Amino acid sequence: TGHEVDFVVDDKRLAVEVKSSPRVHDVELAGLTALAEDGAVKKRLLGAAVREPQMLRDRLGNVQVLPLRHFVDALWSGDLVK
């Protein structure tokens, strides 16, 4: 499809895209959306250089956006795949 995501964790339990930008838009969900349409992805997440957690929405639903520090802490602790 020409799309990619940065991480797929635990047999598609979590698909992650990471952006260094402090501004994120739904267009940046293209890879996560394409992967979800191709198979069963339980959770999709965008880690970005934002200040506060937020939500973006695509045609499949909401995608959580976490500040990079929160994302790394949650990934390291295993909280993202529980």
PDB file of N, CA and C in Angstrom:
ATOM      1  N   THR A   1       0.813  -1.206   0.000  1.00  0.00           N
ATOM      2  CA  THR A   1       0.000   0.000   0.000  1.00  0.00           C
ATOM      3  C   THR A   1       0.856   1.269   0.000  1.00  0.00           C
ATOM      4  N   GLY A   2       2.150   1.131   0.199  1.00  0.00           N
ATOM      5  CA  GLY A   2       3.010   2.297   0.245  1.00  0.00           C
ATOM      6  C   GLY A   2       3.035   2.976   1.599  1.00  0.00           C
ATOM      7  N   HIS A   3       2.351   2.418   2.581  1.00  0.00           N
ATOM      8  CA  HIS A   3       2.331   2.981   3.932  1.00  0.00           C
ATOM      9  C   HIS A   3       3.215   2.146   4.843  1.00  0.00           C
ATOM     10  N   GLU A   4       3.657   2.765   5.930  1.00  0.00           N
ATOM     11  CA  GLU A   4       4.459   2.044   6.911  1.00  0.00           C
ATOM     12  C   GLU A   4       4.125   2.555   8.290  1.00  0.00           C
ATOM     13  N   VAL A   5       4.451   1.746   9.296  1.00  0.00           N
ATOM     14  CA  VAL A   5       4.382   2.170  10.689  1.00  0.00           C
ATOM     15  C   VAL A   5       5.751   1.909  11.299  1.00  0.00           C
ATOM     16  N   ASP A   6       6.027   2.555  12.409  1.00  0.00           N
ATOM     17  CA  ASP A   6       7.350   2.432  13.012  1.00  0.00           C
ATOM     18  C   ASP A   6       7.523   1.168  13.840  1.00  0.00           C
ATOM     19  N   PHE A   7       6.488   0.738  14.560  1.00  0.00           N
ATOM     20  CA  PHE A   7       6.586  -0.457  15.400  1.00  0.00           C
ATOM     21  C   PHE A   7       5.290  -1.251  15.326  1.00  0.00           C
ATOM     22  N   VAL A   8       5.417  -2.566  15.343  1.00  0.00           N
ATOM     23  CA  VAL A   8       4.283  -3.454  15.572  1.00  0.00           C
ATOM     24  C   VAL A   8       4.714  -4.334  16.735  1.00  0.00           C
ATOM     25  N   VAL A   9       3.943  -4.295  17.804  1.00  0.00           N
ATOM     26  CA  VAL A   9       4.326  -4.947  19.047  1.00  0.00           C
ATOM     27  C   VAL A   9       3.393  -6.110  19.352  1.00  0.00           C
ATOM     28  N   ASP A  10       3.968  -7.215  19.788  1.00  0.00           N
ATOM     29  CA  ASP A  10       3.225  -8.358  20.312  1.00  0.00           C
ATOM     30  C   ASP A  10       2.167  -8.870  19.333  1.00  0.00           C
ATOM     31  N   ASP A  11       2.623  -9.275  18.144  1.00  0.00           N
ATOM     32  CA  ASP A  11       1.752  -9.880  17.134  1.00  0.00           C
ATOM     33  C   ASP A  11       0.518  -9.028  16.824  1.00  0.00           C
ATOM     34  N   LYS A  12       0.755  -7.771  16.513  1.00  0.00           N
ATOM     35  CA  LYS A  12      -0.271  -6.788  16.125  1.00  0.00           C
ATOM     36  C   LYS A  12      -1.200  -6.375  17.262  1.00  0.00           C
ATOM     37  N   ARG A  13      -0.794  -6.582  18.497  1.00  0.00           N
ATOM     38  CA  ARG A  13      -1.599  -6.044  19.607  1.00  0.00           C
ATOM     39  C   ARG A  13      -1.494  -4.534  19.651  1.00  0.00           C
ATOM     40  N   LEU A  14      -0.355  -4.005  19.169  1.00  0.00           N
ATOM     41  CA  LEU A  14      -0.122  -2.562  19.198  1.00  0.00           C
ATOM     42  C   LEU A  14       0.654  -2.154  17.957  1.00  0.00           C
ATOM     43  N   ALA A  15       0.148  -1.157  17.251  1.00  0.00           N
ATOM     44  CA  ALA A  15       0.862  -0.562  16.121  1.00  0.00           C
ATOM     45  C   ALA A  15       1.178   0.880  16.497  1.00  0.00           C
ATOM     46  N   VAL A  16       2.431   1.288  16.266  1.00  0.00           N
ATOM     47  CA  VAL A  16       2.895   2.595  16.730  1.00  0.00           C
ATOM     48  C   VAL A  16       3.535   3.378  15.596  1.00  0.00           C
ATOM     49  N   GLU A  17       3.194   4.632  15.531  1.00  0.00           N
ATOM     50  CA  GLU A  17       3.862   5.597  14.659  1.00  0.00           C
ATOM     51  C   GLU A  17       4.480   6.643  15.583  1.00  0.00           C
ATOM     52  N   VAL A  18       5.704   7.075  15.297  1.00  0.00           N
ATOM     53  CA  VAL A  18       6.385   8.076  16.113  1.00  0.00           C
ATOM     54  C   VAL A  18       6.734   9.266  15.240  1.00  0.00           C
ATOM     55  N   LYS A  19       6.415  10.456  15.740  1.00  0.00           N
ATOM     56  CA  LYS A  19       6.691  11.695  15.021  1.00  0.00           C
ATOM     57  C   LYS A  19       7.464  12.646  15.933  1.00  0.00           C
ATOM     58  N   SER A  20       8.414  13.367  15.362  1.00  0.00           N
ATOM     59  CA  SER A  20       9.193  14.316  16.149  1.00  0.00           C
ATOM     60  C   SER A  20       8.551  15.698  16.187  1.00  0.00           C
ATOM     61  N   SER A  21       7.461  15.857  15.489  1.00  0.00           N
ATOM     62  CA  SER A  21       6.799  17.157  15.403  1.00  0.00           C
ATOM     63  C   SER A  21       5.922  17.431  16.632  1.00  0.00           C
ATOM     64  N   PRO A  22       5.871  18.685  17.083  1.00  0.00           N
ATOM     65  CA  PRO A  22       4.964  19.046  18.175  1.00  0.00           C
ATOM     66  C   PRO A  22       3.526  19.239  17.702  1.00  0.00           C
ATOM     67  N   ARG A  23       3.307  19.168  16.386  1.00  0.00           N
ATOM     68  CA  ARG A  23       1.949  19.284  15.830  1.00  0.00           C
ATOM     69  C   ARG A  23       1.664  18.019  15.022  1.00  0.00           C
ATOM     70  N   VAL A  24       0.564  17.396  15.318  1.00  0.00           N
ATOM     71  CA  VAL A  24       0.179  16.188  14.584  1.00  0.00           C
ATOM     72  C   VAL A  24      -1.210  16.365  13.994  1.00  0.00           C
ATOM     73  N   HIS A  25      -1.423  15.724  12.851  1.00  0.00           N
ATOM     74  CA  HIS A  25      -2.690  15.838  12.134  1.00  0.00           C
ATOM     75  C   HIS A  25      -3.118  14.446  11.690  1.00  0.00           C
ATOM     76  N   ASP A  26      -4.414  14.303  11.376  1.00  0.00           N
ATOM     77  CA  ASP A  26      -4.915  12.978  11.015  1.00  0.00           C
ATOM     78  C   ASP A  26      -4.231  12.375   9.795  1.00  0.00           C
ATOM     79  N   VAL A  27      -3.659  13.171   8.930  1.00  0.00           N
ATOM     80  CA  VAL A  27      -2.966  12.630   7.761  1.00  0.00           C
ATOM     81  C   VAL A  27      -1.793  11.729   8.180  1.00  0.00           C
ATOM     82  N   GLU A  28      -1.247  11.977   9.364  1.00  0.00           N
ATOM     83  CA  GLU A  28      -0.127  11.179   9.856  1.00  0.00           C
ATOM     84  C   GLU A  28      -0.560   9.806  10.367  1.00  0.00           C
ATOM     85  N   LEU A  29      -1.833   9.536  10.327  1.00  0.00           N
ATOM     86  CA  LEU A  29      -2.352   8.226  10.729  1.00  0.00           C
ATOM     87  C   LEU A  29      -2.454   7.258   9.562  1.00  0.00           C
ATOM     88  N   ALA A  30      -2.041   7.661   8.372  1.00  0.00           N
ATOM     89  CA  ALA A  30      -2.230   6.844   7.169  1.00  0.00           C
ATOM     90  C   ALA A  30      -1.670   5.434   7.315  1.00  0.00           C
ATOM     91  N   GLY A  31      -0.462   5.295   7.831  1.00  0.00           N
ATOM     92  CA  GLY A  31       0.138   3.974   8.004  1.00  0.00           C
ATOM     93  C   GLY A  31      -0.617   3.133   9.015  1.00  0.00           C
ATOM     94  N   LEU A  32      -1.007   3.742  10.133  1.00  0.00           N
ATOM     95  CA  LEU A  32      -1.768   3.022  11.159  1.00  0.00           C
ATOM     96  C   LEU A  32      -3.134   2.600  10.625  1.00  0.00           C
ATOM     97  N   THR A  33      -3.753   3.461   9.846  1.00  0.00           N
ATOM     98  CA  THR A  33      -5.058   3.150   9.257  1.00  0.00           C
ATOM     99  C   THR A  33      -4.935   1.996   8.266  1.00  0.00           C
ATOM    100  N   ALA A  34      -3.935   2.059   7.390  1.00  0.00           N
ATOM    101  CA  ALA A  34      -3.746   1.012   6.386  1.00  0.00           C
ATOM    102  C   ALA A  34      -3.480  -0.340   7.049  1.00  0.00           C
ATOM    103  N   LEU A  35      -2.656  -0.367   8.088  1.00  0.00           N
ATOM    104  CA  LEU A  35      -2.367  -1.622   8.782  1.00  0.00           C
ATOM    105  C   LEU A  35      -3.630  -2.179   9.440  1.00  0.00           C
ATOM    106  N   ALA A  36      -4.410  -1.322  10.051  1.00  0.00           N
ATOM    107  CA  ALA A  36      -5.640  -1.769  10.696  1.00  0.00           C
ATOM    108  C   ALA A  36      -6.633  -2.312   9.677  1.00  0.00           C
ATOM    109  N   GLU A  37      -6.662  -1.722   8.498  1.00  0.00           N
ATOM    110  CA  GLU A  37      -7.565  -2.207   7.452  1.00  0.00           C
ATOM    111  C   GLU A  37      -7.105  -3.554   6.895  1.00  0.00           C
ATOM    112  N   ASP A  38      -5.799  -3.829   6.940  1.00  0.00           N
ATOM    113  CA  ASP A  38      -5.253  -5.085   6.407  1.00  0.00           C
ATOM    114  C   ASP A  38      -5.370  -6.259   7.374  1.00  0.00           C
ATOM    115  N   GLY A  39      -5.575  -5.986   8.650  1.00  0.00           N
ATOM    116  CA  GLY A  39      -5.628  -7.071   9.622  1.00  0.00           C
ATOM    117  C   GLY A  39      -6.057  -6.573  10.980  1.00  0.00           C
ATOM    118  N   ALA A  40      -6.080  -7.483  11.914  1.00  0.00           N
ATOM    119  CA  ALA A  40      -6.561  -7.160  13.254  1.00  0.00           C
ATOM    120  C   ALA A  40      -5.467  -6.501  14.081  1.00  0.00           C
ATOM    121  N   VAL A  41      -5.543  -5.214  14.231  1.00  0.00           N
ATOM    122  CA  VAL A  41      -4.656  -4.480  15.136  1.00  0.00           C
ATOM    123  C   VAL A  41      -5.514  -4.061  16.315  1.00  0.00           C
ATOM    124  N   LYS A  42      -5.139  -4.510  17.489  1.00  0.00           N
ATOM    125  CA  LYS A  42      -5.963  -4.240  18.665  1.00  0.00           C
ATOM    126  C   LYS A  42      -5.909  -2.765  19.070  1.00  0.00           C
ATOM    127  N   LYS A  43      -4.713  -2.168  19.011  1.00  0.00           N
ATOM    128  CA  LYS A  43      -4.559  -0.796  19.470  1.00  0.00           C
ATOM    129  C   LYS A  43      -3.596  -0.062  18.550  1.00  0.00           C
ATOM    130  N   ARG A  44      -3.912   1.192  18.268  1.00  0.00           N
ATOM    131  CA  ARG A  44      -3.040   2.047  17.455  1.00  0.00           C
ATOM    132  C   ARG A  44      -2.670   3.264  18.280  1.00  0.00           C
ATOM    133  N   LEU A  45      -1.408   3.689  18.149  1.00  0.00           N
ATOM    134  CA  LEU A  45      -0.912   4.773  18.985  1.00  0.00           C
ATOM    135  C   LEU A  45       0.065   5.622  18.191  1.00  0.00           C
ATOM    136  N   LEU A  46       0.027   6.917  18.451  1.00  0.00           N
ATOM    137  CA  LEU A  46       0.982   7.843  17.857  1.00  0.00           C
ATOM    138  C   LEU A  46       1.757   8.491  18.991  1.00  0.00           C
ATOM    139  N   GLY A  47       3.085   8.330  18.995  1.00  0.00           N
ATOM    140  CA  GLY A  47       3.952   9.025  19.937  1.00  0.00           C
ATOM    141  C   GLY A  47       4.504  10.246  19.226  1.00  0.00           C
ATOM    142  N   ALA A  48       4.425  11.416  19.859  1.00  0.00           N
ATOM    143  CA  ALA A  48       4.857  12.648  19.190  1.00  0.00           C
ATOM    144  C   ALA A  48       5.399  13.642  20.214  1.00  0.00           C
ATOM    145  N   ALA A  49       6.044  14.668  19.711  1.00  0.00           N
ATOM    146  CA  ALA A  49       6.628  15.700  20.571  1.00  0.00           C
ATOM    147  C   ALA A  49       5.568  16.714  21.000  1.00  0.00           C
ATOM    148  N   VAL A  50       4.402  16.208  21.366  1.00  0.00           N
ATOM    149  CA  VAL A  50       3.318  17.063  21.854  1.00  0.00           C
ATOM    150  C   VAL A  50       3.490  17.271  23.352  1.00  0.00           C
ATOM    151  N   ARG A  51       2.862  18.297  23.881  1.00  0.00           N
ATOM    152  CA  ARG A  51       2.979  18.581  25.324  1.00  0.00           C
ATOM    153  C   ARG A  51       2.020  17.754  26.173  1.00  0.00           C
ATOM    154  N   GLU A  52       0.839  17.502  25.633  1.00  0.00           N
ATOM    155  CA  GLU A  52      -0.216  16.808  26.381  1.00  0.00           C
ATOM    156  C   GLU A  52      -0.782  15.660  25.539  1.00  0.00           C
ATOM    157  N   PRO A  53      -1.261  14.611  26.191  1.00  0.00           N
ATOM    158  CA  PRO A  53      -1.942  13.545  25.442  1.00  0.00           C
ATOM    159  C   PRO A  53      -3.152  14.121  24.705  1.00  0.00           C
ATOM    160  N   GLN A  54      -3.468  13.537  23.572  1.00  0.00           N
ATOM    161  CA  GLN A  54      -4.616  13.980  22.786  1.00  0.00           C
ATOM    162  C   GLN A  54      -5.136  12.822  21.956  1.00  0.00           C
ATOM    163  N   MET A  55      -6.197  13.055  21.231  1.00  0.00           N
ATOM    164  CA  MET A  55      -6.781  12.050  20.345  1.00  0.00           C
ATOM    165  C   MET A  55      -6.855  12.615  18.935  1.00  0.00           C
ATOM    166  N   LEU A  56      -6.567  11.763  17.976  1.00  0.00           N
ATOM    167  CA  LEU A  56      -6.832  12.058  16.578  1.00  0.00           C
ATOM    168  C   LEU A  56      -7.863  11.047  16.113  1.00  0.00           C
ATOM    169  N   ARG A  57      -8.570  11.364  15.060  1.00  0.00           N
ATOM    170  CA  ARG A  57      -9.607  10.460  14.567  1.00  0.00           C
ATOM    171  C   ARG A  57      -9.396  10.208  13.081  1.00  0.00           C
ATOM    172  N   ASP A  58      -9.504   8.935  12.694  1.00  0.00           N
ATOM    173  CA  ASP A  58      -9.517   8.573  11.282  1.00  0.00           C
ATOM    174  C   ASP A  58     -10.822   7.837  11.009  1.00  0.00           C
ATOM    175  N   ARG A  59     -10.960   7.275   9.837  1.00  0.00           N
ATOM    176  CA  ARG A  59     -12.230   6.634   9.479  1.00  0.00           C
ATOM    177  C   ARG A  59     -12.514   5.364  10.285  1.00  0.00           C
ATOM    178  N   LEU A  60     -11.519   4.852  11.010  1.00  0.00           N
ATOM    179  CA  LEU A  60     -11.706   3.645  11.813  1.00  0.00           C
ATOM    180  C   LEU A  60     -11.944   3.941  13.293  1.00  0.00           C
ATOM    181  N   GLY A  61     -11.767   5.191  13.693  1.00  0.00           N
ATOM    182  CA  GLY A  61     -11.978   5.552  15.094  1.00  0.00           C
ATOM    183  C   GLY A  61     -10.887   6.440  15.640  1.00  0.00           C
ATOM    184  N   ASN A  62     -10.796   6.478  16.949  1.00  0.00           N
ATOM    185  CA  ASN A  62      -9.833   7.337  17.631  1.00  0.00           C
ATOM    186  C   ASN A  62      -8.459   6.679  17.738  1.00  0.00           C
ATOM    187  N   VAL A  63      -7.424   7.508  17.681  1.00  0.00           N
ATOM    188  CA  VAL A  63      -6.045   7.066  17.892  1.00  0.00           C
ATOM    189  C   VAL A  63      -5.448   7.972  18.951  1.00  0.00           C
ATOM    190  N   GLN A  64      -4.937   7.370  20.014  1.00  0.00           N
ATOM    191  CA  GLN A  64      -4.338   8.135  21.094  1.00  0.00           C
ATOM    192  C   GLN A  64      -2.981   8.677  20.664  1.00  0.00           C
ATOM    193  N   VAL A  65      -2.736   9.938  21.020  1.00  0.00           N
ATOM    194  CA  VAL A  65      -1.443  10.584  20.786  1.00  0.00           C
ATOM    195  C   VAL A  65      -0.826  10.854  22.150  1.00  0.00           C
ATOM    196  N   LEU A  66       0.372  10.305  22.375  1.00  0.00           N
ATOM    197  CA  LEU A  66       1.059  10.495  23.651  1.00  0.00           C
ATOM    198  C   LEU A  66       2.321  11.325  23.455  1.00  0.00           C
ATOM    199  N   PRO A  67       2.629  12.188  24.427  1.00  0.00           N
ATOM    200  CA  PRO A  67       3.936  12.843  24.399  1.00  0.00           C
ATOM    201  C   PRO A  67       5.024  11.769  24.403  1.00  0.00           C
ATOM    202  N   LEU A  68       6.130  12.029  23.736  1.00  0.00           N
ATOM    203  CA  LEU A  68       7.180  11.008  23.595  1.00  0.00           C
ATOM    204  C   LEU A  68       7.619  10.428  24.933  1.00  0.00           C
ATOM    205  N   ARG A  69       7.780  11.259  25.931  1.00  0.00           N
ATOM    206  CA  ARG A  69       8.233  10.750  27.245  1.00  0.00           C
ATOM    207  C   ARG A  69       7.203   9.778  27.839  1.00  0.00           C
ATOM    208  N   HIS A  70       5.927  10.135  27.751  1.00  0.00           N
ATOM    209  CA  HIS A  70       4.869   9.244  28.250  1.00  0.00           C
ATOM    210  C   HIS A  70       4.854   7.940  27.462  1.00  0.00           C
ATOM    211  N   PHE A  71       5.020   8.064  26.143  1.00  0.00           N
ATOM    212  CA  PHE A  71       5.026   6.887  25.279  1.00  0.00           C
ATOM    213  C   PHE A  71       6.162   5.935  25.659  1.00  0.00           C
ATOM    214  N   VAL A  72       7.373   6.459  25.805  1.00  0.00           N
ATOM    215  CA  VAL A  72       8.532   5.618  26.143  1.00  0.00           C
ATOM    216  C   VAL A  72       8.344   4.972  27.513  1.00  0.00           C
ATOM    217  N   ASP A  73       7.889   5.749  28.487  1.00  0.00           N
ATOM    218  CA  ASP A  73       7.658   5.194  29.832  1.00  0.00           C
ATOM    219  C   ASP A  73       6.617   4.073  29.811  1.00  0.00           C
ATOM    220  N   ALA A  74       5.512   4.290  29.091  1.00  0.00           N
ATOM    221  CA  ALA A  74       4.443   3.288  29.031  1.00  0.00           C
ATOM    222  C   ALA A  74       4.886   2.047  28.256  1.00  0.00           C
ATOM    223  N   LEU A  75       5.664   2.238  27.202  1.00  0.00           N
ATOM    224  CA  LEU A  75       6.167   1.098  26.439  1.00  0.00           C
ATOM    225  C   LEU A  75       7.147   0.288  27.289  1.00  0.00           C
ATOM    226  N   TRP A  76       8.060   0.959  27.957  1.00  0.00           N
ATOM    227  CA  TRP A  76       9.067   0.293  28.787  1.00  0.00           C
ATOM    228  C   TRP A  76       8.424  -0.494  29.932  1.00  0.00           C
ATOM    229  N   SER A  77       7.381   0.085  30.531  1.00  0.00           N
ATOM    230  CA  SER A  77       6.732  -0.580  31.676  1.00  0.00           C
ATOM    231  C   SER A  77       5.803  -1.713  31.237  1.00  0.00           C
ATOM    232  N   GLY A  78       5.487  -1.775  29.944  1.00  0.00           N
ATOM    233  CA  GLY A  78       4.575  -2.797  29.446  1.00  0.00           C
ATOM    234  C   GLY A  78       3.122  -2.390  29.485  1.00  0.00           C
ATOM    235  N   ASP A  79       2.840  -1.168  29.939  1.00  0.00           N
ATOM    236  CA  ASP A  79       1.457  -0.717  30.069  1.00  0.00           C
ATOM    237  C   ASP A  79       0.729  -0.615  28.729  1.00  0.00           C
ATOM    238  N   LEU A  80       1.446  -0.419  27.648  1.00  0.00           N
ATOM    239  CA  LEU A  80       0.794  -0.248  26.347  1.00  0.00           C
ATOM    240  C   LEU A  80       0.224  -1.541  25.784  1.00  0.00           C
ATOM    241  N   VAL A  81       0.749  -2.666  26.191  1.00  0.00           N
ATOM    242  CA  VAL A  81       0.291  -3.936  25.620  1.00  0.00           C
ATOM    243  C   VAL A  81      -0.500  -4.782  26.617  1.00  0.00           C
ATOM    244  N   LYS A  82      -0.942  -4.189  27.677  1.00  0.00           N
ATOM    245  CA  LYS A  82      -1.758  -4.921  28.663  1.00  0.00           C
ATOM    246  C   LYS A  82      -3.188  -4.957  28.223  1.00  0.00           C
TER     247      LYS A  82
END
